[in-house]
Coordinates of C-alpha atoms in Angstrom, one line a residue:
M1 CA 116.4 82.8 106.7
R2 CA 113.2 83.4 108.7
I3 CA 110.5 85.0 106.8
L4 CA 106.9 86.8 107.5
V5 CA 104.4 87.2 104.9
I6 CA 101.7 89.5 105.9
G7 CA 98.1 88.9 104.3
S8 CA 95.4 86.1 103.8
G9 CA 94.5 86.1 100.0
G10 CA 95.4 84.4 97.0
R11 CA 98.2 86.9 96.6
E12 CA 100.0 85.8 99.9
H13 CA 99.5 82.1 99.0
A14 CA 101.2 82.7 95.9
L15 CA 104.1 84.6 97.7
C16 CA 104.4 81.7 100.3
W17 CA 104.3 79.0 97.5
K18 CA 106.9 80.5 95.7
L19 CA 108.9 81.5 98.7
S20 CA 108.6 78.0 100.0
Q21 CA 110.9 76.8 96.8
S22 CA 113.7 79.3 98.1
E23 CA 116.8 77.9 99.1
L24 CA 117.3 80.8 101.3
I25 CA 114.5 80.1 103.7
E26 CA 114.3 78.0 106.7
E27 CA 111.4 79.1 108.3
L28 CA 108.0 80.5 106.8
Y29 CA 105.1 82.3 108.6
C30 CA 102.1 84.1 107.0
A31 CA 99.9 86.4 109.2
P32 CA 97.1 85.6 109.2
G33 CA 97.2 83.3 106.4
N34 CA 94.5 81.0 105.0
G35 CA 93.8 77.5 104.5
G36 CA 96.2 77.1 101.5
T37 CA 99.0 79.2 103.3
S38 CA 99.1 76.5 106.1
S39 CA 100.4 73.8 103.7
V40 CA 103.7 76.0 103.0
A41 CA 103.9 78.0 105.9
T42 CA 102.9 78.5 109.5
N43 CA 100.1 80.7 109.8
V44 CA 100.3 83.3 112.5
G45 CA 96.9 84.5 114.2
I46 CA 97.6 88.2 113.6
A47 CA 95.3 90.4 111.5
A48 CA 97.4 92.3 108.6
N49 CA 96.7 95.6 109.8
D50 CA 97.8 95.1 113.5
I51 CA 101.2 96.7 113.0
D52 CA 102.2 96.5 116.7
R53 CA 101.4 92.9 117.2
L54 CA 103.0 92.2 114.0
L55 CA 106.5 94.0 114.8
E56 CA 106.1 92.4 118.1
F57 CA 106.1 88.7 116.4
A58 CA 108.9 89.6 114.3
Q59 CA 111.2 90.8 117.1
E60 CA 110.4 87.7 119.3
N61 CA 110.6 85.1 116.4
E62 CA 114.0 86.9 115.0
I63 CA 112.4 87.4 111.4
D64 CA 115.1 88.3 108.9
L65 CA 112.5 89.6 106.3
T66 CA 109.0 90.7 106.2
I67 CA 107.0 91.0 103.1
V68 CA 103.8 92.9 103.0
G69 CA 100.9 91.6 100.6
P70 CA 98.1 94.1 101.5
E71 CA 98.1 97.6 100.5
E72 CA 96.4 98.6 104.0
P73 CA 99.3 98.1 106.2
L74 CA 101.6 99.8 103.9
V75 CA 99.6 103.1 104.0
L76 CA 99.2 102.7 107.5
G77 CA 103.1 102.8 107.8
I78 CA 104.2 99.5 108.5
T79 CA 107.6 99.8 106.7
D80 CA 108.4 102.9 108.6
S81 CA 107.7 101.3 112.1
F82 CA 109.8 97.9 111.5
E83 CA 112.6 100.2 109.8
E84 CA 112.6 102.4 113.1
A85 CA 113.0 98.9 114.8
G86 CA 116.0 98.0 112.8
L87 CA 114.1 95.1 110.9
N88 CA 114.1 94.2 107.1
I89 CA 110.7 94.7 105.4
F90 CA 110.0 94.7 101.7
G91 CA 107.5 97.2 100.9
P92 CA 107.3 101.1 100.4
N93 CA 107.2 103.7 103.1
A94 CA 104.0 105.7 104.2
F95 CA 105.2 108.7 102.2
S96 CA 105.7 106.2 98.8
A97 CA 102.5 104.3 99.6
Q98 CA 100.5 107.5 99.0
L99 CA 100.9 106.3 95.3
E100 CA 98.3 103.9 95.9
G101 CA 96.5 105.3 99.2
S102 CA 95.7 108.7 97.7
K103 CA 94.6 108.9 93.6
D104 CA 95.0 112.7 94.0
F105 CA 98.6 112.2 95.0
A106 CA 99.3 109.7 92.2
K107 CA 97.6 111.8 89.5
R108 CA 99.9 114.7 90.6
F109 CA 102.8 112.6 90.6
M110 CA 101.9 111.4 86.7
M111 CA 101.1 115.0 85.7
S112 CA 104.3 116.6 87.2
H113 CA 106.6 114.1 85.7
G114 CA 105.1 113.3 82.1
I115 CA 103.7 110.3 82.6
P116 CA 100.8 109.6 80.1
T117 CA 97.3 109.3 82.0
A118 CA 94.0 110.7 81.8
R119 CA 92.8 114.4 82.3
Y120 CA 91.6 115.0 85.5
R121 CA 90.4 117.3 88.3
T122 CA 90.3 116.9 92.2
Y123 CA 87.5 118.3 94.3
T124 CA 86.8 118.7 98.0
D125 CA 83.9 120.9 97.7
L126 CA 80.6 119.3 96.3
N127 CA 79.5 122.6 94.6
E128 CA 82.6 123.1 93.0
A129 CA 82.6 119.2 92.0
L130 CA 79.0 119.7 90.3
K131 CA 80.2 122.8 88.3
G132 CA 83.7 121.0 87.2
I133 CA 82.1 118.1 85.9
A134 CA 81.0 120.3 83.0
E135 CA 84.5 120.4 81.9
F136 CA 84.2 116.7 81.1
S137 CA 82.3 114.4 78.5
Y138 CA 80.6 111.2 79.4
P139 CA 81.3 108.6 80.2
L140 CA 83.5 110.0 82.8
V141 CA 84.8 108.6 86.1
V142 CA 84.6 109.3 89.7
K143 CA 87.0 108.1 92.2
A144 CA 87.0 108.6 95.9
D145 CA 90.6 109.7 96.8
G146 CA 91.2 106.9 99.5
L147 CA 91.6 103.0 99.2
C148 CA 87.7 102.5 100.4
L149 CA 88.6 98.9 100.2
G150 CA 88.7 98.9 96.3
K151 CA 85.0 100.1 96.0
G152 CA 85.6 103.9 95.5
V153 CA 85.3 104.3 91.5
T154 CA 82.3 104.7 89.7
I155 CA 82.2 104.8 85.7
C156 CA 79.3 107.6 85.0
E157 CA 77.6 107.4 81.8
D158 CA 75.4 110.7 82.3
R159 CA 75.5 113.9 84.4
L160 CA 72.6 112.1 86.5
S161 CA 75.0 109.3 87.5
A162 CA 78.0 111.5 88.1
E163 CA 76.0 113.8 90.4
K164 CA 74.9 110.7 92.4
A165 CA 78.5 109.5 92.8
L166 CA 79.8 112.9 93.7
K167 CA 77.1 113.4 96.5
E168 CA 77.5 109.8 97.7
S169 CA 81.1 110.6 98.4
L170 CA 81.3 114.4 99.3
Q171 CA 78.0 114.8 101.1
D172 CA 76.7 111.4 102.3
K173 CA 80.1 110.3 103.2
V174 CA 79.4 106.6 102.2
F175 CA 83.4 106.1 102.0
G176 CA 84.2 108.2 105.2
K177 CA 87.1 110.0 105.3
E178 CA 88.4 108.1 102.4
G179 CA 85.8 109.9 100.0
D180 CA 86.5 113.6 101.4
R181 CA 88.4 114.2 98.6
V182 CA 87.5 112.9 94.9
V183 CA 89.2 112.8 91.6
V184 CA 87.1 113.3 88.4
E185 CA 88.7 111.7 85.1
E186 CA 88.2 111.4 81.6
F187 CA 86.9 108.0 80.3
L188 CA 89.9 106.1 78.7
T189 CA 89.1 103.8 76.0
G190 CA 91.1 100.8 75.0
T191 CA 92.2 97.3 76.8
E192 CA 93.3 97.2 80.1
A193 CA 96.6 95.3 81.1
S194 CA 98.8 95.1 84.2
L195 CA 102.5 95.3 84.7
L196 CA 104.2 94.7 88.0
C197 CA 107.8 95.8 88.9
F198 CA 110.0 95.0 91.4
V199 CA 111.5 98.4 92.8
S200 CA 115.1 98.7 94.3
H201 CA 115.6 102.1 95.5
N202 CA 113.6 103.8 93.2
K203 CA 114.9 101.6 90.1
L204 CA 112.2 99.7 88.4
F205 CA 112.6 95.9 87.2
P206 CA 109.3 95.1 85.2
M207 CA 107.9 91.6 85.6
E208 CA 106.1 89.8 82.9
S209 CA 102.9 91.3 82.0
A210 CA 99.5 90.3 83.0
K211 CA 95.6 90.5 81.7
D212 CA 93.1 90.4 84.5
Y213 CA 89.3 90.0 84.1
K214 CA 87.2 92.2 86.6
Q215 CA 83.6 91.6 85.6
I216 CA 81.8 88.9 87.1
Y217 CA 80.2 87.3 84.3
D218 CA 81.2 86.1 80.9
G219 CA 81.9 88.6 77.9
D220 CA 82.6 91.3 80.5
K221 CA 79.3 91.6 81.9
G222 CA 78.0 92.6 85.3
P223 CA 79.6 94.4 88.4
N224 CA 83.4 94.8 88.8
T225 CA 85.0 92.5 91.3
G226 CA 88.5 92.2 92.8
G227 CA 89.6 90.0 89.6
V228 CA 88.1 86.8 88.9
G229 CA 90.5 85.3 86.0
C230 CA 93.8 86.3 84.6
Y231 CA 96.8 85.4 82.4
S232 CA 100.2 86.2 81.4
P233 CA 101.8 87.5 79.5
S234 CA 99.4 90.0 77.8
P235 CA 99.5 89.5 73.8
L236 CA 99.4 93.5 73.9
F237 CA 102.8 93.5 75.2
T238 CA 105.0 93.5 72.1
P239 CA 108.6 94.4 71.8
K240 CA 107.7 97.6 70.4
L241 CA 105.2 98.3 73.3
K242 CA 107.7 97.3 75.8
E243 CA 110.1 99.8 74.6
I244 CA 107.5 102.5 74.5
I245 CA 106.4 101.7 78.1
R246 CA 110.2 101.7 79.1
N247 CA 110.8 105.2 77.8
S248 CA 107.5 106.7 78.4
V249 CA 106.4 105.3 81.7
L250 CA 109.1 103.6 83.7
A251 CA 111.9 106.0 83.0
P252 CA 109.8 108.9 84.0
I253 CA 108.6 107.1 87.2
E254 CA 112.2 106.5 88.2
R255 CA 113.2 110.2 87.5
G256 CA 110.1 111.3 89.3
L257 CA 110.8 108.8 92.6
E258 CA 114.4 110.4 92.7
K259 CA 113.1 114.2 92.4
D260 CA 110.5 114.1 94.9
G261 CA 112.4 112.5 97.6
H262 CA 111.1 108.7 97.5
D263 CA 113.2 105.8 98.5
F264 CA 110.9 103.3 97.0
T265 CA 111.8 99.7 97.8
G266 CA 108.8 97.0 97.1
I267 CA 106.5 96.2 94.5
L268 CA 105.2 98.9 91.8
F269 CA 102.0 97.9 90.0
I270 CA 101.0 99.8 87.1
G271 CA 97.5 99.4 85.6
F272 CA 97.4 100.5 81.9
M273 CA 94.6 101.4 79.4
I274 CA 96.2 100.5 76.0
E275 CA 94.9 101.5 72.7
G276 CA 97.4 100.7 69.6
D277 CA 100.9 101.9 70.5
D278 CA 99.4 104.3 72.9
P279 CA 99.8 103.4 76.9
R280 CA 98.2 105.5 79.6
V281 CA 98.3 104.9 83.3
L282 CA 95.1 104.0 85.1
E283 CA 96.4 103.7 88.4
F284 CA 99.2 102.8 90.5
N285 CA 99.4 100.1 93.2
V286 CA 102.4 99.6 95.8
R287 CA 102.0 95.9 96.2
F288 CA 101.3 92.7 94.1
G289 CA 98.0 92.4 92.3
D290 CA 95.5 89.7 93.0
P291 CA 95.1 87.7 90.8
E292 CA 98.0 88.9 88.8
T293 CA 100.5 87.4 91.1
E294 CA 98.9 83.9 90.6
V295 CA 100.0 83.8 86.8
V296 CA 103.2 85.8 87.2
L297 CA 105.0 84.0 90.0
P298 CA 104.6 80.4 88.5
R299 CA 106.6 81.7 85.6
L300 CA 109.5 83.2 87.8
K301 CA 112.5 80.8 87.1
T302 CA 114.6 82.8 89.9
D303 CA 114.5 82.3 93.4
L304 CA 112.1 84.9 94.9
G305 CA 113.9 85.2 98.3
E306 CA 116.8 86.3 96.5
I307 CA 115.3 89.0 94.5
F308 CA 113.8 90.5 97.7
F309 CA 117.3 90.9 99.5
K310 CA 119.1 91.9 96.5
A311 CA 116.5 94.5 96.0
L312 CA 116.8 95.6 99.6
S313 CA 120.7 95.8 99.5
G314 CA 120.5 97.8 96.1
D315 CA 122.3 95.0 94.3
L316 CA 119.4 93.9 92.3
K317 CA 120.2 93.6 88.3
E318 CA 117.9 92.9 85.3
E319 CA 119.7 89.8 84.5
D320 CA 119.1 88.2 88.1
I321 CA 115.2 88.1 86.9
Q322 CA 114.7 85.0 84.9
W323 CA 111.3 83.9 83.3
D324 CA 109.7 80.7 82.0
E325 CA 108.4 81.7 78.5
N326 CA 105.4 79.4 78.8
P327 CA 102.0 81.2 79.4
C328 CA 100.3 81.1 82.8
V329 CA 96.2 81.1 83.2
T330 CA 94.3 81.3 86.3
V331 CA 90.6 80.9 87.1
V332 CA 88.8 82.1 90.1
L333 CA 86.0 80.3 91.8
T334 CA 83.5 82.6 93.6
S335 CA 81.0 82.5 96.3
G336 CA 77.4 83.2 94.9
G337 CA 76.4 86.4 95.3
Y338 CA 79.8 88.1 95.0
P339 CA 80.7 90.8 94.4
G340 CA 77.5 91.7 96.5
Y341 CA 76.7 89.9 99.4
Y342 CA 77.6 86.2 99.8
R343 CA 77.7 83.7 102.6
K344 CA 80.7 82.0 104.3
G345 CA 81.7 78.9 105.9
Y346 CA 80.6 76.2 103.4
E347 CA 82.8 73.1 103.1
I348 CA 85.0 72.7 100.0
S349 CA 85.6 69.3 98.7
G350 CA 87.6 67.8 95.9
T351 CA 90.9 69.6 96.1
A352 CA 92.8 66.5 96.9
M353 CA 91.7 65.1 93.5
L354 CA 93.5 67.7 91.4
Q355 CA 96.2 66.5 89.1
E356 CA 100.0 67.5 89.9
D357 CA 100.4 69.8 86.9
L358 CA 97.6 72.2 88.2
V359 CA 98.3 74.6 91.3
L360 CA 95.5 75.6 93.5
F361 CA 95.9 79.1 95.4
H362 CA 93.7 79.7 98.2
N363 CA 91.9 83.1 97.9
G364 CA 89.4 83.2 100.7
T365 CA 89.3 79.8 102.8
R366 CA 89.9 78.5 106.3
L367 CA 90.6 75.5 108.2
E368 CA 88.2 74.6 110.8
A369 CA 88.2 71.3 112.8
G370 CA 89.8 69.6 109.9
K371 CA 87.5 70.9 107.2
L372 CA 88.4 73.4 104.5
L373 CA 85.6 76.1 104.5
T374 CA 85.0 78.9 102.2
N375 CA 85.8 82.5 103.8
G376 CA 85.3 84.9 101.1
G377 CA 84.0 86.3 97.8
R378 CA 87.1 84.8 95.9
V379 CA 87.6 81.5 97.1
L380 CA 90.0 79.5 95.0
S381 CA 92.3 80.2 92.0
L382 CA 92.9 77.1 89.9
T383 CA 96.1 77.5 88.1
A384 CA 98.0 76.0 85.1
T385 CA 101.2 77.1 82.9
G386 CA 101.4 76.1 79.3
A387 CA 100.0 77.2 76.0
Y388 CA 96.7 79.3 76.6
D389 CA 94.4 76.7 75.1
E390 CA 96.1 73.9 76.8
A391 CA 96.3 75.3 80.2
R392 CA 92.8 76.8 80.1
S393 CA 91.8 73.3 78.9
R394 CA 93.3 71.5 81.7
I395 CA 91.6 74.3 84.3
Y396 CA 88.3 73.8 82.8
K397 CA 88.3 70.0 82.8
S398 CA 89.1 69.8 86.4
I399 CA 86.8 72.7 87.7
D400 CA 84.2 70.0 88.4
L401 CA 86.4 68.1 90.7
I402 CA 86.0 71.1 93.3
D403 CA 82.5 71.6 94.8
F404 CA 81.1 74.0 97.6
K405 CA 77.7 75.6 97.7
D406 CA 77.0 78.2 95.1
K407 CA 80.4 77.9 93.4
G408 CA 80.7 80.2 90.5
Y409 CA 83.4 80.9 88.0
R410 CA 83.6 82.6 84.2
T411 CA 83.9 80.3 81.4
D412 CA 85.9 82.7 79.0
I413 CA 89.1 83.2 80.7
A414 CA 92.4 83.4 78.4
K415 CA 89.9 82.5 75.7
L416 CA 91.8 84.2 73.2

């Protein structure tokens, strides 16, 4: 088989790394890829949102299956375009991708199908929104409706900050059209956890759980990021909680997808806030999470290519997906200044010195004239499988081997 993976981050490197182990795959491409994907796939210089050129490449190179990493091309309708051309593609169509592309769409789906989530209201008019926040206590959460490059969520501690967030979105248009509608939610307390699911024609097959670290500094301090560390599984996911989630979340999602006319095949990422035995859904993503992918896929014992093809054909069964019981940990090395302003283009050294029992996923790198350079806020994910303490010890003992200017990282990942 000839496979094309779309995207350029750590998620896509992890996908390519895992797919390169598949016995089904003869040729593997990544568009546009990064400095790490080039070691396991052929990088193709096409942007992830350039649907026309990606389609042309897939046709010219007789690609048997395309796997979409990031959310933007899914929301833009890449699956619809590929399917109209008779090509196999793994990812939901534009209608189903609204579960991530519109927070209002996702909340209406949850509410209409009895999926536990935070109470909310949606507004398009600033004056109505300013009146409506009186219904909520503080803190509350203001979310721009669209993707907003992951930056449209504000936790507001008081009315003044809530008014500011609403005005920025609805009046000042800081998020453009993506912020023409806002969702105001009650603030949920508890512990966040993530659950990725393979989806085959509306049927969900949960993967192993994960816990990521959003804030940039130790002790969950500082601004939110795209995720600077992760481990799998989450200790919260006891057999009892898994059963509760199956009955109160996964089953209603499956029924809702059928009732609302979806034909969802791809990945559904469910973000939870969990307090005791009470899981509530924070958000949906319609693709692999990052950095969750970097700790979940190393634990997958089954051929990933086989799972994708079975999901597309409707032949996937729970027993087809087998997992390594050992946990997995990843620590993300970041550029100085991230998640604010940071510089790119610093040379990275030391990656060849890592032991073979560690896996290095590239989040934001590029190769230039034979040199590996930084090319993002999140640069590298150093990953190890084993008991939590042992895995994190191997990672932290090796971090000093890797060097680039203004390197940063948290020191408390998976410190349970």
